[in-house]
């Protein structure tokens, strides 16, 4: 679940237009670089509601560096661009800070004493006195503009209740008699990489749900710009969410792609309900009020530009606020999980070979096919190097779903391949050893053949296990350079063990006859076929 602003968009708000109530009613469609007197008046009042830190106030206004909320910074820049006395108009006292419940702020302008309200246009519109015809026309215009993907901020004056507010009455409750002045229209460009990032993350098996404080129309426009094929039935407003019971919301949750005009409480509830569906939930957030949601889900992701409280609560901090970085993190996590599983199958199956081979020989009353020193040598210089090389493998499954089973290393596939491959190869290896002794091959030569078969198997199987799902012909088996180097180095150690005389004496090995060396080569090819068949059996069983 992701916020829209900052992660999907650039969070670079630009004031595109100022529309008075009169212009909204007549549905003014054009915008001019030069504001009318009425529009300038709306902008002047909006400046009183900003809370911006000017880092270099002694420089020229056009060179100011502003710190604060992107929308408020955009208002100040617009005031500078239109030659307003920004320093004077921004002098105000906060009466009510913006919060997710009221969705508006109140500020008392120092120069005039007026109480200025900034916030959600539809909320301010409902609190203002006007005739029904004007209200309906203004509301329709607001929804139409929001449907174009614009972000809107309403501006109003508190008229008759200014005295009550100043005297300390409940500001939100007292500010019911407003004079709606107009709206400010902002554009927040979609990140260029956002659409590709969404497509990529969905190809990895994850589902993306947008939660935003913006109007339905704004959120829907952004969703379609991202390439989502969504209709009105796949978007819920915070008001609609609160009207549904948990049972009703759970029944429709998988079909919803966008939650608009949500509060932090809505985010918390939605996150918990997704977890009830068995989903692994990651959620982004930046505000103080987002902290409970970030704590409640499986993975809380705070934006680097967010509050310290959100960052302290979250599991991860997204330093660049970019959704693409989340996708990269998922890819890296999926790669690491796949590589751990490959290593588990590789080490456990080969170890099972050794255990079952030695155990089978003891039960059958045969001489040991491998000595303790030979087993240690194989494990130390043959098995360990390729196993370490799996850490550098970049081949991973991109189609595994985002269920909780994803985090389970020993899933059904790992267990099946470990036991299946280990048991079958062990049985084949024992049958080979028994046949060698049965047909009169000397013990030392038979042990040398088994040593080469086991060591060679351990080396070649690494290429087949680069993917536990894909057949070996569907990818480049030699795509892991570290694995190639490891196998070559390990192969040199094995060859040296059976060819250099003093090492032959140490390990009690010899060079097998050409016929038996050919048997070793055939054995390695058969092993690859067996492993690929085991992968195919599990792949077909899973898709059935």
Short mmCIF file of C-alpha atoms in Angstrom, two decimals:
data_model
loop_
_atom_site.label_atom_id
_atom_site.label_comp_id
_atom_site.label_asym_id
_atom_site.label_seq_id
_atom_site.Cartn_x
_atom_site.Cartn_y
_atom_site.Cartn_z
CA UNK A 1 0.00 0.00 0.00
CA UNK A 2 1.52 3.30 -1.05
CA UNK A 3 0.88 7.00 -0.64
CA UNK A 4 0.56 8.88 -3.91
CA UNK A 5 2.42 12.09 -3.16
CA UNK A 6 6.18 11.72 -3.14
CA UNK A 7 6.40 8.02 -4.00
CA UNK A 8 4.37 7.97 -7.24
CA UNK A 9 4.58 11.69 -7.91
CA UNK A 10 7.55 14.01 -7.60
CA UNK A 11 6.12 16.01 -4.65
CA UNK A 12 7.08 19.16 -6.55
CA UNK A 13 3.86 21.12 -6.27
CA UNK A 14 3.37 23.91 -8.77
CA UNK A 15 0.54 26.40 -8.42
CA UNK A 16 -1.11 26.25 -11.81
CA UNK A 17 -4.18 28.40 -11.27
CA UNK A 18 -6.23 30.40 -8.76
CA UNK A 19 -9.99 30.28 -9.22
CA UNK A 20 -12.47 32.39 -7.25
CA UNK A 21 -15.89 31.09 -6.29
CA UNK A 22 -17.44 33.12 -9.09
CA UNK A 23 -15.06 31.62 -11.65
CA UNK A 24 -15.82 28.12 -10.36
CA UNK A 25 -19.56 28.64 -10.77
CA UNK A 26 -19.20 29.82 -14.38
CA UNK A 27 -16.62 27.04 -14.95
CA UNK A 28 -13.78 29.21 -16.09
CA UNK A 29 -11.55 26.98 -18.22
CA UNK A 30 -8.73 29.33 -19.13
CA UNK A 31 -5.82 30.39 -16.96
CA UNK A 32 -3.78 33.54 -17.24
CA UNK A 33 -0.23 34.26 -16.15
CA UNK A 34 -1.53 37.50 -14.62
CA UNK A 35 -3.98 37.20 -11.74
CA UNK A 36 -7.09 39.32 -11.45
CA UNK A 37 -7.60 41.43 -8.32
CA UNK A 38 -9.96 38.80 -6.89
CA UNK A 39 -7.49 36.01 -7.58
CA UNK A 40 -4.67 38.04 -6.00
CA UNK A 41 -6.85 38.49 -2.93
CA UNK A 42 -7.31 34.70 -2.65
CA UNK A 43 -3.56 34.18 -2.97
CA UNK A 44 -2.83 36.85 -0.34
CA UNK A 45 -5.13 35.16 2.16
CA UNK A 46 -3.63 31.76 1.35
CA UNK A 47 -0.19 33.12 2.26
CA UNK A 48 -1.46 33.73 5.80
CA UNK A 49 -2.11 30.00 6.18
CA UNK A 50 1.41 28.91 5.24
CA UNK A 51 4.04 27.78 7.72
CA UNK A 52 7.30 28.03 5.78
CA UNK A 53 10.86 28.44 7.00
CA UNK A 54 12.90 30.85 4.87
CA UNK A 55 16.52 29.76 5.18
CA UNK A 56 18.05 32.90 3.66
CA UNK A 57 15.56 35.74 4.44
CA UNK A 58 18.16 38.47 3.80
CA UNK A 59 18.49 37.56 0.13
CA UNK A 60 16.12 38.69 -2.60
CA UNK A 61 12.72 36.93 -2.37
CA UNK A 62 13.20 35.19 -5.72
CA UNK A 63 16.38 33.62 -4.31
CA UNK A 64 14.80 32.37 -1.08
CA UNK A 65 15.30 28.75 -0.07
CA UNK A 66 12.05 27.45 1.44
CA UNK A 67 11.58 24.54 3.81
CA UNK A 68 8.17 23.14 4.64
CA UNK A 69 5.19 21.39 3.07
CA UNK A 70 5.46 21.33 -0.76
CA UNK A 71 2.02 22.92 -1.22
CA UNK A 72 2.77 25.76 1.19
CA UNK A 73 6.17 26.35 -0.40
CA UNK A 74 4.45 26.50 -3.79
CA UNK A 75 2.03 29.16 -2.49
CA UNK A 76 4.92 31.29 -1.25
CA UNK A 77 6.76 30.96 -4.56
CA UNK A 78 3.59 31.96 -6.41
CA UNK A 79 3.26 35.02 -4.16
CA UNK A 80 6.84 35.99 -4.98
CA UNK A 81 6.24 35.44 -8.70
CA UNK A 82 3.19 37.73 -8.61
CA UNK A 83 5.07 40.46 -6.72
CA UNK A 84 3.04 40.20 -3.52
CA UNK A 85 4.42 41.42 -0.21
CA UNK A 86 5.07 37.88 0.99
CA UNK A 87 6.84 38.93 4.18
CA UNK A 88 3.77 40.89 5.33
CA UNK A 89 1.08 38.45 4.22
CA UNK A 90 2.76 35.41 5.82
CA UNK A 91 2.76 37.03 9.26
CA UNK A 92 0.04 35.13 11.05
CA UNK A 93 -0.73 33.09 14.14
CA UNK A 94 -1.88 29.48 13.93
CA UNK A 95 -5.32 28.94 15.42
CA UNK A 96 -5.88 25.36 14.29
CA UNK A 97 -3.23 23.20 12.64
CA UNK A 98 -4.20 21.01 9.72
CA UNK A 99 -5.16 17.49 10.75
CA UNK A 100 -6.66 14.47 9.04
CA UNK A 101 -9.92 14.75 10.93
CA UNK A 102 -10.87 18.34 10.13
CA UNK A 103 -8.91 18.50 6.85
CA UNK A 104 -8.36 22.25 7.16
CA UNK A 105 -6.23 24.71 9.10
CA UNK A 106 -7.08 28.10 10.60
CA UNK A 107 -4.68 31.05 10.82
CA UNK A 108 -5.20 34.59 12.08
CA UNK A 109 -3.73 37.14 9.67
CA UNK A 110 -1.69 39.69 11.62
CA UNK A 111 -2.34 42.64 9.32
CA UNK A 112 -6.16 42.36 9.15
CA UNK A 113 -7.11 40.09 12.03
CA UNK A 114 -9.03 37.85 9.62
CA UNK A 115 -9.26 34.13 10.29
CA UNK A 116 -8.19 32.27 7.13
CA UNK A 117 -9.07 28.63 6.45
CA UNK A 118 -7.01 26.44 4.10
CA UNK A 119 -7.91 22.84 3.36
CA UNK A 120 -10.05 20.37 1.45
CA UNK A 121 -12.32 22.41 -0.88
CA UNK A 122 -15.38 20.22 -0.37
CA UNK A 123 -15.06 20.52 3.43
CA UNK A 124 -14.77 24.30 3.36
CA UNK A 125 -17.61 24.44 0.84
CA UNK A 126 -19.93 22.54 3.22
CA UNK A 127 -19.07 24.92 6.07
CA UNK A 128 -19.82 28.03 3.97
CA UNK A 129 -23.07 29.90 3.62
CA UNK A 130 -24.35 30.06 0.02
CA UNK A 131 -27.40 29.21 -2.01
CA UNK A 132 -27.92 25.66 -3.22
CA UNK A 133 -27.40 26.51 -6.90
CA UNK A 134 -24.01 28.09 -6.24
CA UNK A 135 -22.99 25.18 -4.00
CA UNK A 136 -23.90 22.53 -6.58
CA UNK A 137 -22.12 24.39 -9.39
CA UNK A 138 -18.98 24.95 -7.32
CA UNK A 139 -18.87 21.33 -6.13
CA UNK A 140 -19.26 20.04 -9.70
CA UNK A 141 -16.42 22.29 -10.88
CA UNK A 142 -14.16 21.08 -8.05
CA UNK A 143 -14.82 17.44 -8.93
CA UNK A 144 -14.26 18.13 -12.62
CA UNK A 145 -10.88 19.77 -12.01
CA UNK A 146 -9.87 17.02 -9.58
CA UNK A 147 -10.72 14.49 -12.29
CA UNK A 148 -7.98 16.03 -14.42
CA UNK A 149 -5.42 14.84 -11.86
CA UNK A 150 -5.00 18.24 -10.21
CA UNK A 151 -4.54 18.72 -6.49
CA UNK A 152 -6.85 21.32 -4.99
CA UNK A 153 -6.67 23.53 -1.93
CA UNK A 154 -9.68 25.52 -0.78
CA UNK A 155 -9.45 29.06 0.68
CA UNK A 156 -12.10 30.58 2.95
CA UNK A 157 -12.54 33.27 5.59
CA UNK A 158 -14.16 32.69 8.94
CA UNK A 159 -16.54 35.61 9.26
CA UNK A 160 -18.86 35.73 12.25
CA UNK A 161 -17.05 33.30 14.52
CA UNK A 162 -13.69 35.07 14.51
CA UNK A 163 -14.29 36.39 18.00
CA UNK A 164 -15.25 32.96 19.34
CA UNK A 165 -12.16 31.39 17.84
CA UNK A 166 -9.94 34.07 19.31
CA UNK A 167 -11.50 33.62 22.75
CA UNK A 168 -10.50 29.96 22.82
CA UNK A 169 -13.68 28.15 21.79
CA UNK A 170 -13.25 24.90 19.89
CA UNK A 171 -11.84 26.24 16.59
CA UNK A 172 -13.09 23.43 14.40
CA UNK A 173 -16.55 23.52 15.89
CA UNK A 174 -16.79 27.31 15.86
CA UNK A 175 -15.68 27.70 12.27
CA UNK A 176 -19.02 26.78 10.75
CA UNK A 177 -19.86 30.15 9.25
CA UNK A 178 -17.31 30.53 6.46
CA UNK A 179 -17.09 32.60 3.33
CA UNK A 180 -15.76 30.35 0.58
CA UNK A 181 -13.39 32.40 -1.61
CA UNK A 182 -12.05 29.94 -4.15
CA UNK A 183 -9.52 27.20 -4.82
CA UNK A 184 -5.87 26.94 -5.70
CA UNK A 185 -5.04 24.39 -8.39
CA UNK A 186 -1.73 22.53 -8.13
CA UNK A 187 -0.02 20.06 -10.41
CA UNK A 188 2.31 17.39 -9.04
CA UNK A 189 3.99 15.60 -11.98
CA UNK A 190 3.96 11.81 -12.00
CA UNK A 191 7.45 10.37 -11.66
CA UNK A 192 8.69 9.24 -15.08
CA UNK A 193 9.71 5.87 -13.71
CA UNK A 194 6.51 5.31 -11.68
CA UNK A 195 4.54 3.47 -14.38
CA UNK A 196 7.41 1.10 -15.15
CA UNK A 197 7.99 0.54 -11.43
CA UNK A 198 4.34 -0.40 -10.91
CA UNK A 199 4.45 -2.84 -13.82
CA UNK A 200 7.68 -4.34 -12.48
CA UNK A 201 6.45 -4.82 -8.94
CA UNK A 202 3.24 -6.46 -10.19
CA UNK A 203 5.32 -8.83 -12.33
CA UNK A 204 7.04 -9.87 -9.09
CA UNK A 205 3.70 -11.03 -7.71
CA UNK A 206 2.93 -8.03 -5.51
CA UNK A 207 -0.25 -5.96 -5.72
CA UNK A 208 -0.17 -2.17 -5.39
CA UNK A 209 -2.96 -0.24 -3.69
CA UNK A 210 -2.97 3.56 -3.59
CA UNK A 211 -4.02 5.38 -0.42
CA UNK A 212 -4.20 9.14 -0.73
CA UNK A 213 -5.72 12.15 0.95
CA UNK A 214 -6.70 13.58 -2.44
CA UNK A 215 -10.16 13.62 -3.99
CA UNK A 216 -11.44 10.58 -5.87
CA UNK A 217 -11.09 12.30 -9.23
CA UNK A 218 -7.45 13.23 -8.62
CA UNK A 219 -6.56 9.72 -7.47
CA UNK A 220 -8.46 8.09 -10.33
CA UNK A 221 -6.70 10.28 -12.90
CA UNK A 222 -3.29 9.41 -11.46
CA UNK A 223 -4.20 5.71 -11.40
CA UNK A 224 -5.13 5.74 -15.07
CA UNK A 225 -1.97 7.68 -15.87
CA UNK A 226 -0.09 4.81 -14.22
CA UNK A 227 -1.73 2.43 -16.69
CA UNK A 228 -4.29 0.95 -14.31
CA UNK A 229 -7.51 -0.15 -15.94
CA UNK A 230 -9.88 0.82 -13.15
CA UNK A 231 -13.48 1.91 -12.88
CA UNK A 232 -15.51 3.68 -10.21
CA UNK A 233 -16.19 0.38 -8.44
CA UNK A 234 -12.50 -0.06 -7.66
CA UNK A 235 -12.10 3.16 -5.73
CA UNK A 236 -13.42 4.00 -2.28
CA UNK A 237 -13.39 7.25 -0.39
CA UNK A 238 -12.56 7.44 3.28
CA UNK A 239 -16.19 8.27 3.99
CA UNK A 240 -17.32 5.12 2.18
CA UNK A 241 -14.73 3.04 4.02
CA UNK A 242 -16.00 4.27 7.37
CA UNK A 243 -19.57 3.43 6.35
CA UNK A 244 -18.68 -0.25 5.82
CA UNK A 245 -18.27 -2.86 8.51
CA UNK A 246 -15.06 -4.89 8.65
CA UNK A 247 -16.89 -7.88 7.18
CA UNK A 248 -18.27 -5.83 4.28
CA UNK A 249 -14.91 -4.20 3.59
CA UNK A 250 -13.09 -7.55 3.70
CA UNK A 251 -15.47 -8.95 1.09
CA UNK A 252 -14.56 -6.16 -1.37
CA UNK A 253 -10.97 -5.50 -0.38
CA UNK A 254 -9.26 -7.48 -3.15
CA UNK A 255 -11.20 -5.54 -5.79
CA UNK A 256 -10.22 -2.07 -4.53
CA UNK A 257 -7.19 -0.37 -6.11
CA UNK A 258 -7.53 3.17 -4.73
CA UNK A 259 -8.57 4.61 -1.38
CA UNK A 260 -9.12 8.38 -1.66
CA UNK A 261 -9.58 11.05 1.00
CA UNK A 262 -8.43 8.60 3.67
CA UNK A 263 -7.37 9.44 7.20
CA UNK A 264 -4.51 7.76 9.11
CA UNK A 265 -7.19 5.81 10.98
CA UNK A 266 -8.50 4.51 7.64
CA UNK A 267 -4.98 3.48 6.63
CA UNK A 268 -4.54 1.58 9.88
CA UNK A 269 -7.83 -0.23 9.44
CA UNK A 270 -7.20 -1.14 5.80
CA UNK A 271 -3.71 -2.40 6.59
CA UNK A 272 -5.00 -4.66 9.36
CA UNK A 273 -7.76 -6.03 7.14
CA UNK A 274 -5.30 -6.91 4.38
CA UNK A 275 -3.31 -8.87 6.96
CA UNK A 276 -6.50 -10.72 7.91
CA UNK A 277 -6.70 -11.83 4.28
CA UNK A 278 -3.29 -13.47 4.71
CA UNK A 279 -1.38 -10.85 2.76
CA UNK A 280 2.11 -9.63 3.59
CA UNK A 281 1.48 -5.90 3.86
CA UNK A 282 4.02 -3.14 3.26
CA UNK A 283 2.83 0.43 3.72
CA UNK A 284 4.42 3.81 3.11
CA UNK A 285 3.80 6.89 5.21
CA UNK A 286 5.41 10.15 6.26
CA UNK A 287 3.31 11.88 8.91
CA UNK A 288 3.21 11.57 12.68
CA UNK A 289 -0.30 10.12 12.39
CA UNK A 290 0.99 7.42 10.03
CA UNK A 291 3.11 5.86 12.80
CA UNK A 292 0.39 3.43 14.07
CA UNK A 293 -0.19 2.15 10.51
CA UNK A 294 3.53 1.68 9.87
CA UNK A 295 3.79 -0.25 13.14
CA UNK A 296 0.73 -2.44 12.53
CA UNK A 297 1.66 -3.83 9.09
CA UNK A 298 4.38 -6.36 8.26
CA UNK A 299 6.74 -3.80 6.73
CA UNK A 300 6.41 -0.10 7.53
CA UNK A 301 8.20 2.16 5.07
CA UNK A 302 8.72 5.79 6.05
CA UNK A 303 9.62 8.45 3.53
CA UNK A 304 12.98 10.11 4.08
CA UNK A 305 11.30 13.50 3.88
CA UNK A 306 8.75 12.49 6.50
CA UNK A 307 8.50 13.10 10.22
CA UNK A 308 11.02 11.74 12.71
CA UNK A 309 8.23 9.83 14.46
CA UNK A 310 7.31 7.96 11.25
CA UNK A 311 10.96 7.16 10.53
CA UNK A 312 11.57 5.92 14.09
CA UNK A 313 8.51 3.64 13.90
CA UNK A 314 9.07 2.23 10.43
CA UNK A 315 11.04 -0.90 9.54
CA UNK A 316 12.58 0.83 6.53
CA UNK A 317 13.26 4.44 5.58
CA UNK A 318 12.99 5.36 1.91
CA UNK A 319 15.70 8.01 1.60
CA UNK A 320 14.79 9.18 -1.91
CA UNK A 321 10.96 8.93 -1.54
CA UNK A 322 10.89 7.05 -4.86
CA UNK A 323 8.58 4.08 -5.43
CA UNK A 324 11.19 2.61 -7.78
CA UNK A 325 13.47 2.09 -4.79
CA UNK A 326 10.81 -0.11 -3.15
CA UNK A 327 10.74 -2.23 -6.31
CA UNK A 328 14.54 -2.56 -6.23
CA UNK A 329 14.35 -3.64 -2.59
CA UNK A 330 11.74 -6.30 -3.40
CA UNK A 331 13.87 -7.57 -6.28
CA UNK A 332 16.91 -7.79 -4.02
CA UNK A 333 14.93 -9.56 -1.32
CA UNK A 334 13.45 -12.01 -3.82
CA UNK A 335 16.93 -12.68 -5.24
CA UNK A 336 18.37 -13.29 -1.77
CA UNK A 337 15.52 -15.64 -0.82
CA UNK A 338 15.90 -17.63 -4.03
CA UNK A 339 19.65 -17.89 -3.55
CA UNK A 340 19.23 -19.14 0.02
CA UNK A 341 16.82 -21.79 -1.23
CA UNK A 342 19.22 -22.85 -3.99
CA UNK A 343 22.02 -23.15 -1.45
CA UNK A 344 19.80 -25.16 0.91
CA UNK A 345 18.82 -27.66 -1.81
CA UNK A 346 22.41 -27.86 -3.03
CA UNK A 347 24.05 -28.50 0.36
CA UNK A 348 21.33 -30.68 1.87
CA UNK A 349 20.86 -32.94 -1.18
CA UNK A 350 24.59 -33.53 -1.64
CA UNK A 351 25.03 -34.19 2.09
CA UNK A 352 22.12 -36.63 1.92
CA UNK A 353 23.96 -38.43 -0.89
CA UNK A 354 26.98 -39.00 1.33
CA UNK A 355 24.94 -40.13 4.33
CA UNK A 356 22.77 -42.58 2.38
CA UNK A 357 25.72 -43.90 0.35
CA UNK A 358 27.79 -44.67 3.46
CA UNK A 359 24.75 -45.97 5.35
CA UNK A 360 23.76 -48.22 2.45
CA UNK A 361 27.26 -49.70 2.23
CA UNK A 362 27.29 -50.43 5.96
CA UNK A 363 23.86 -52.10 5.81
CA UNK A 364 24.92 -54.19 2.79
CA UNK A 365 28.18 -55.21 4.43
CA UNK A 366 30.29 -53.62 1.70
CA UNK A 367 33.59 -51.81 2.19
CA UNK A 368 33.17 -48.06 2.68
CA UNK A 369 32.90 -46.36 -0.74
CA UNK A 370 34.59 -43.21 0.61
CA UNK A 371 37.00 -42.66 3.47
CA UNK A 372 36.53 -39.93 6.05
CA UNK A 373 39.42 -37.96 4.53
CA UNK A 374 37.92 -38.17 1.04
CA UNK A 375 34.52 -36.94 2.31
CA UNK A 376 36.15 -34.01 4.12
CA UNK A 377 38.11 -33.12 0.97
CA UNK A 378 34.99 -33.22 -1.20
CA UNK A 379 33.03 -31.07 1.25
CA UNK A 380 35.82 -28.59 1.84
CA UNK A 381 37.09 -27.93 -1.69
CA UNK A 382 34.28 -29.13 -3.97
CA UNK A 383 31.01 -28.28 -2.27
CA UNK A 384 31.81 -25.09 -0.36
CA UNK A 385 33.05 -22.91 -3.24
CA UNK A 386 29.96 -23.29 -5.52
CA UNK A 387 27.68 -22.92 -2.47
CA UNK A 388 29.26 -19.55 -1.68
CA UNK A 389 28.91 -18.51 -5.32
CA UNK A 390 25.11 -18.77 -5.15
CA UNK A 391 25.20 -15.55 -3.12
CA UNK A 392 26.20 -13.72 -6.32
CA UNK A 393 23.52 -15.29 -8.51
CA UNK A 394 21.09 -12.86 -10.16
CA UNK A 395 18.66 -15.48 -11.49
CA UNK A 396 15.50 -15.56 -9.38
CA UNK A 397 11.83 -16.39 -9.70
CA UNK A 398 9.75 -13.37 -10.69
CA UNK A 399 6.35 -15.03 -10.55
CA UNK A 400 6.09 -16.11 -6.93
CA UNK A 401 3.17 -14.49 -5.16
CA UNK A 402 3.47 -12.13 -2.22
CA UNK A 403 1.95 -14.49 0.36
CA UNK A 404 3.46 -15.24 3.73
CA UNK A 405 4.79 -18.53 2.34
CA UNK A 406 7.25 -16.48 0.28
CA UNK A 407 9.29 -15.85 3.43
CA UNK A 408 9.48 -19.59 4.19
CA UNK A 409 12.89 -20.87 3.07
CA UNK A 410 11.99 -24.53 3.41
CA UNK A 411 8.88 -24.44 1.26
CA UNK A 412 7.37 -27.46 -0.51
CA UNK A 413 9.69 -27.08 -3.48
CA UNK A 414 12.88 -27.06 -1.39
CA UNK A 415 11.73 -30.11 0.58
CA UNK A 416 10.69 -32.03 -2.53
CA UNK A 417 13.89 -31.35 -4.45
CA UNK A 418 16.16 -31.96 -1.45
CA UNK A 419 14.63 -35.30 -0.53
CA UNK A 420 13.80 -36.35 -4.10
CA UNK A 421 17.17 -35.55 -5.62
CA UNK A 422 19.13 -36.71 -2.58
CA UNK A 423 17.33 -40.06 -2.34
CA UNK A 424 17.33 -40.87 -6.05
CA UNK A 425 20.96 -39.90 -6.69
CA UNK A 426 22.05 -41.75 -3.55
CA UNK A 427 20.30 -44.90 -4.72
CA UNK A 428 21.89 -44.61 -8.16
CA UNK A 429 25.33 -43.97 -6.65
CA UNK A 430 25.02 -46.97 -4.33
CA UNK A 431 23.89 -49.16 -7.25
CA UNK A 432 26.93 -48.01 -9.24
CA UNK A 433 29.30 -48.82 -6.35
CA UNK A 434 27.73 -52.24 -5.84
CA UNK A 435 28.03 -52.98 -9.59
CA UNK A 436 31.68 -51.98 -9.69
CA UNK A 437 32.56 -54.37 -6.87
CA UNK A 438 30.25 -57.08 -8.26
CA UNK A 439 32.03 -57.03 -11.63
CA UNK A 440 35.46 -57.34 -10.10
CA UNK A 441 36.71 -53.76 -10.07
CA UNK A 442 39.40 -53.34 -7.40
CA UNK A 443 38.35 -51.45 -4.26
CA UNK A 444 40.78 -48.55 -4.75
CA UNK A 445 39.65 -48.04 -8.35
CA UNK A 446 35.98 -48.40 -7.38
CA UNK A 447 36.45 -45.83 -4.61
CA UNK A 448 38.18 -43.51 -7.11
CA UNK A 449 35.22 -43.79 -9.50
CA UNK A 450 32.74 -43.07 -6.69
CA UNK A 451 34.92 -40.15 -5.54
CA UNK A 452 34.92 -38.65 -9.06
CA UNK A 453 31.19 -39.33 -9.53
CA UNK A 454 30.27 -37.64 -6.26
CA UNK A 455 32.66 -34.71 -6.67
CA UNK A 456 31.72 -34.24 -10.33
CA UNK A 457 28.03 -34.43 -9.49
CA UNK A 458 28.45 -31.75 -6.83
CA UNK A 459 30.06 -29.47 -9.42
CA UNK A 460 27.70 -29.94 -12.38
CA UNK A 461 24.52 -29.93 -10.31
CA UNK A 462 25.28 -26.34 -9.32
CA UNK A 463 24.48 -25.18 -12.87
CA UNK A 464 21.14 -26.99 -12.89
CA UNK A 465 20.23 -25.58 -9.47
CA UNK A 466 20.77 -21.97 -10.56
CA UNK A 467 16.99 -22.07 -10.88
CA UNK A 468 14.75 -24.40 -8.90
CA UNK A 469 11.85 -23.75 -11.29
CA UNK A 470 13.12 -23.04 -14.79
CA UNK A 471 14.54 -25.82 -16.98
CA UNK A 472 18.27 -25.46 -17.62
CA UNK A 473 17.76 -24.80 -21.33
CA UNK A 474 15.62 -21.71 -20.61
CA UNK A 475 18.48 -19.71 -19.08
CA UNK A 476 22.23 -19.37 -19.48
CA UNK A 477 23.66 -21.94 -17.03
CA UNK A 478 27.00 -20.15 -17.11
CA UNK A 479 25.58 -16.71 -16.32
CA UNK A 480 27.04 -16.66 -12.79
CA UNK A 481 30.73 -15.80 -13.27
CA UNK A 482 31.60 -16.52 -9.64
CA UNK A 483 30.04 -19.96 -9.96
CA UNK A 484 32.02 -20.66 -13.13
CA UNK A 485 35.27 -19.70 -11.42
CA UNK A 486 34.41 -21.74 -8.31
CA UNK A 487 33.60 -24.86 -10.33
CA UNK A 488 36.82 -24.54 -12.34
CA UNK A 489 38.94 -24.12 -9.20
CA UNK A 490 37.20 -27.03 -7.46
CA UNK A 491 37.59 -29.20 -10.59
CA UNK A 492 41.35 -28.53 -10.59
CA UNK A 493 41.56 -29.65 -6.95
CA UNK A 494 39.69 -32.89 -7.77
CA UNK A 495 41.84 -33.64 -10.82
CA UNK A 496 44.98 -32.96 -8.81
CA UNK A 497 43.77 -35.36 -6.12
CA UNK A 498 43.52 -38.33 -8.54
CA UNK A 499 46.46 -37.50 -10.83
CA UNK A 500 49.32 -36.17 -8.68
CA UNK A 501 51.14 -39.15 -7.10
CA UNK A 502 51.72 -37.75 -3.59
CA UNK A 503 48.05 -36.70 -3.37
CA UNK A 504 47.00 -40.16 -4.61
CA UNK A 505 48.94 -41.64 -1.72
CA UNK A 506 47.41 -39.27 0.83
CA UNK A 507 43.82 -39.96 -0.26
CA UNK A 508 44.31 -43.57 -1.39
CA UNK A 509 43.02 -42.86 -4.91
CA UNK A 510 44.09 -43.79 -8.43
CA UNK A 511 43.32 -42.82 -12.01
CA UNK A 512 40.45 -45.04 -13.25
CA UNK A 513 40.67 -46.76 -16.62
CA UNK A 514 39.46 -44.87 -19.73
CA UNK A 515 36.29 -46.98 -19.78
CA UNK A 516 35.49 -46.06 -16.19
CA UNK A 517 36.27 -42.37 -16.87
CA UNK A 518 33.71 -42.58 -19.69
CA UNK A 519 31.27 -44.05 -17.19
CA UNK A 520 31.88 -41.05 -14.92
CA UNK A 521 31.08 -38.66 -17.81
CA UNK A 522 27.84 -40.52 -18.59
CA UNK A 523 26.99 -40.49 -14.91
CA UNK A 524 27.25 -36.69 -14.77
CA UNK A 525 24.94 -36.27 -17.78
CA UNK A 526 22.40 -38.68 -16.26
CA UNK A 527 22.48 -36.70 -13.00
CA UNK A 528 21.59 -33.48 -14.82
CA UNK A 529 18.70 -35.23 -16.56
CA UNK A 530 17.43 -36.62 -13.24
CA UNK A 531 17.53 -33.20 -11.59
CA UNK A 532 15.75 -31.53 -14.50
CA UNK A 533 13.09 -34.24 -14.42
CA UNK A 534 12.59 -33.66 -10.68
CA UNK A 535 12.17 -29.93 -11.31
CA UNK A 536 9.70 -30.67 -14.11
CA UNK A 537 7.66 -33.03 -11.90
CA UNK A 538 7.27 -30.38 -9.19
CA UNK A 539 6.60 -27.66 -11.77
CA UNK A 540 3.83 -29.69 -13.38
CA UNK A 541 2.37 -30.71 -10.02
CA UNK A 542 2.21 -27.08 -8.92
CA UNK A 543 0.50 -25.93 -12.12
CA UNK A 544 -1.99 -28.82 -12.11
#
